[in-house]
XYZ file of C-alpha atoms in Angstrom:
133
model
C 116.659 102.012 170.789
C 112.976 102.249 171.758
C 112.713 105.686 170.124
C 114.277 104.405 166.905
C 111.193 102.328 166.077
C 108.976 105.382 166.458
C 111.369 107.449 164.335
C 111.227 104.773 161.629
C 107.418 104.760 161.803
C 107.279 108.556 161.554
C 109.661 108.526 158.584
C 107.549 105.836 156.926
C 104.347 107.845 157.445
C 106.001 110.995 156.091
C 107.171 109.151 152.942
C 103.753 107.535 152.406
C 102.060 110.898 152.936
C 104.370 112.524 150.376
C 103.603 109.791 147.844
C 99.816 109.782 148.389
C 99.665 113.596 148.406
C 101.592 113.716 145.126
C 99.214 111.124 143.658
C 96.217 113.170 144.874
C 97.653 116.266 143.194
C 98.219 114.341 139.951
C 94.594 113.136 139.986
C 93.367 116.697 140.584
C 95.492 117.972 137.693
C 94.133 115.216 135.425
C 90.804 117.031 135.538
C 87.216 115.860 135.712
C 87.865 112.771 133.576
C 89.289 110.819 136.524
C 88.284 110.438 140.161
C 90.166 109.050 143.162
C 88.102 106.280 144.677
C 90.195 105.381 147.699
C 93.623 104.577 149.061
C 93.807 101.637 151.455
C 96.910 99.723 152.423
C 99.174 99.756 149.396
C 96.341 100.339 146.922
C 95.461 103.652 145.291
C 92.324 103.380 143.135
C 91.393 105.872 140.409
C 88.343 105.651 138.162
C 87.517 107.146 134.793
C 84.125 108.770 135.139
C 81.324 108.343 132.596
C 83.118 106.164 130.047
C 79.928 104.352 129.040
C 77.668 107.408 128.940
C 79.673 109.508 126.478
C 81.061 107.183 123.841
C 82.622 110.082 121.934
C 84.790 110.876 124.990
C 85.772 107.295 125.796
C 89.150 107.478 124.032
C 89.958 110.783 125.695
C 89.124 109.409 129.137
C 91.095 106.230 128.626
C 94.033 108.362 127.468
C 93.651 110.484 130.626
C 93.819 107.344 132.788
C 96.869 106.025 130.926
C 98.638 109.390 131.130
C 97.844 109.568 134.836
C 99.291 106.074 135.361
C 102.520 107.099 133.608
C 102.650 110.317 135.640
C 102.196 108.341 138.872
C 105.179 106.157 137.917
C 107.265 109.313 137.388
C 106.120 110.668 140.758
C 107.063 107.443 142.544
C 110.486 107.407 140.887
C 111.180 111.023 141.853
C 110.083 110.475 145.462
C 112.410 107.481 145.769
C 115.272 109.579 144.337
C 114.511 112.512 146.667
C 114.325 110.340 149.795
C 116.977 107.809 148.846
C 114.427 105.038 149.423
C 110.819 104.007 148.961
C 108.182 104.575 151.677
C 109.047 101.082 152.934
C 112.751 101.930 153.096
C 113.770 99.955 149.997
C 116.020 101.298 147.267
C 113.189 101.027 144.752
C 109.423 101.247 144.733
C 107.624 98.518 142.875
C 104.260 99.515 141.453
C 101.556 97.589 139.681
C 99.133 99.542 137.546
C 96.071 97.864 136.112
C 93.527 99.487 133.843
C 90.148 97.828 133.334
C 86.964 99.020 131.679
C 83.407 98.221 132.682
C 80.284 99.415 134.408
C 80.274 100.497 138.042
C 77.690 101.905 140.413
C 78.493 104.413 143.135
C 76.842 105.369 146.402
C 77.286 106.072 150.099
C 77.619 103.210 152.542
C 77.813 103.020 156.323
C 75.635 104.281 159.136
C 78.192 106.139 161.254
C 81.041 107.016 158.916
C 79.596 107.268 155.442
C 81.968 106.173 152.743
C 81.579 106.706 149.024
C 81.825 103.264 147.425
C 82.077 101.859 143.917
C 80.774 98.394 143.043
C 80.488 96.427 139.837
C 82.318 94.195 137.423
C 85.168 96.647 136.782
C 85.772 96.996 140.528
C 85.859 93.199 140.876
C 88.324 93.029 137.969
C 90.550 95.606 139.684
C 90.511 93.442 142.837
C 91.517 90.404 140.744
C 94.347 92.398 139.147
C 95.572 93.337 142.619
C 95.507 89.730 143.868
C 97.277 88.337 140.799
C 99.982 90.982 140.772
């Protein structure tokens, strides 16, 4: 029985890796209009780049984000069907997708392990969306 827990953990990590890798591929295919910020815990954050700077492209970039969100839902559904369960072992995968617009600033943070970070009102709104569900 002791090995079963490790097998379950390995299976979980393999399912999460498949999901996150598929999301990463979807973001890459979405092109330069979107950028993966980070994936921590159960949160996968994607940003539309330059929405405020190029007003004539704003609609196109928002459409790219919306299309990506729909594609990510399709990916999650197909992974659940392929594996017979979600990464957590449930029969379904519940996702929340929030789209917010606003200004952000980006930069590197950390002395030992630099991490690219985004801050600003839109990032705070995304955090509120996550908390509220």
